[in-house]
Amino acid sequence: MEKNAVRSGAFARRRRDAALPLLFVAGFCAYGCNHGSMIYTPLLVLDGGGDLFAVGLQATVFLALAVALRFWLGPLADRRGTKPLMALGLAAYAVTTPLLGLCGTFAAVLVVRCVQAVGMAAFFPCALSAVSEVAGQRNSGLTLGAYRLVSSVALTVSAAALFPLVQSIGYAGTFTVMGAVGALGLLCVLAAPVPGTAQRDAERGAEDDGPRNPGLLSQLRQILAAHRLLTASVLGATFVAALGYGLVTNFATPFVEKAAPTVNAGVLVALVGVGGLVANPVAGWLVDRRDSFSTLAFFLGCLGAGVAALALVPAAPAGMPLVGLAVGVGYFGVATSAVALIAKRIAPEGRSSFIAMQQNCIDVGAGLAGIFFGTLFSFASPAVGFVLWGVVTMAVGIAILYAATDAKRRAHRV
């Protein structure tokens, strides 16, 4: 028995060691296709005679469809396994991205972007869930933090590499290259030994008794309702952080340029990215060590302090580097610690549903930030808005910490 257990453990480690590099390469390919399409589709539309309304429409339709699809695809991945959905997502990018360069009308571009929305909704939540499962409970946080760095690297590479490609071989050739990158990612997913639902059931000695839930939305409601504190804390923190991130990316640069013309406002955005590079692995490592809502509250505090301090940059421009770093560390720390907490506290058969909702909070929060704060700034100055939202963000962190402490106290009493 002991020998069998040792062999089983060694086999599991070999599968994990083989799967993670493949999943990281697949993630880089998927993020590269997604970022490249988001950056260059607007330019394609404008060069084809479209206007700014058409540019905004394709982006809105893409994002709205992805958000809607996650309500269905997350639970479907929990029921059928993450690997088929990851393969579907990368196949959508591999097949449709080359078609973007061949689109002769805006309607054709819109259709392609809708198919790519399926790819975005299917791949990314499932990939995070698969990475956490392959990494195992002990190191899932740090592994997820490292995996989230892939997105930053892919954005940097795609932004730098695709521009000269467009200049030399045009949009059609560039999007074809991107499609080949998506195909490479698909091959990595197909080769990765990611456990499916049937394998999980077999390892637990469970029998397949057919569907255990009447519907996918009912399954989603059951998972969220069974973890109320986690649902409120993780999804609430993610939504608040995404609104704050959208506030900074949409309004911080024009505010600083107008209030302090001598300051290079672009440095602020760059430092936000640097803060993210630091926060992603650190946040995952902290969750591995503590598995506590205090990590989430800490990064919300960093984000809130950074957003509020933006109001002081015109008066104290020397503090801008610290402000940018605080915003980056706070936002990316919240996003990573949220996913890591889900990985720690939700079983694999419910994890994709939870992560899909967390991803929706990011997209909806960032998408609403422009409208919400743009309306607010018609009544109040940007400086007041930054301070107000910074205070709200820190208050949410304190509320999460209090709720978690109270829940722990109640559990000890019982």
C-alpha angles and dihedrals in degrees: 000000000000092000091050091050091050091049090048091050093048091049091050091051091050091051090050093048090050096044102048098062090047092049091049092051090046090050092051090051093048094046090046092053092045096047092043092051092047092050100043105031091074090052090047091052093049093046088051092058099267125137134227091270089060090048091053093043095056091048093049094047091048094051096041093050092048091051092049094047093053090067087065104028096051094059090039090058090050089053100040103025134264098259098070091049093048089051090049091051096051092042088056090054095042094051102038104036093072088050091062091072090052097050111119097184137040090241089061091050090051092052092051092048090052090056089047088053087061088054093050094047094046103042111040104052090041092049092053090048093048093048091051092049094048092046092054129224097288098059103018094110097053091042091051090048090053091046092054088056086065089070092055092047092048091050092050094047096044093048092049101038103040097056095066089043091056089048093051106034104015132234096300093055093042094051089047089056089049090051090054089052089053090050090053089053090050091054090051091052092049091050095045114102095228114166116242131206093267091054091048091051091048092050090052092045091243124152124227104248095169128255112353096197130051095228143357095251090048088051090052092050092049093052094048094044092050091059104039099158092047091046094051095041102042098037093040093049092047093050094048091046092048091052089051092048090049089049091054097043094046103038113015097078097051090043093053094042092052098041097039110023093177093061121090099234092188089070089064093061092045091053091051087059092048089052089054092053089056098041101050099068094031093054092049091048092050092052090049089055100041109015085205139139087230088081091056091047092049094055092045087055091052092049093046092049091049094048093047092047090057087080089063097051095092090054095041108024091168088072094059095098091056091047093052093046092048092052092047095045091046100047099041090040090056092047094049097041090049092056091042092053090051090051091050098046106031122071116237092254091064102028101092091054091053095046091048090058091047089053089049090055089055095050097041093045094048090043094052094045094083094052096039099048094034087060091044092052090056086068103031138028119265090246090059090047093052092050092045095051092042090056092046091051093050090046091054089052091052091047091052091049091049093047092050092048091048092049090051091049091051091049091053091051091054 
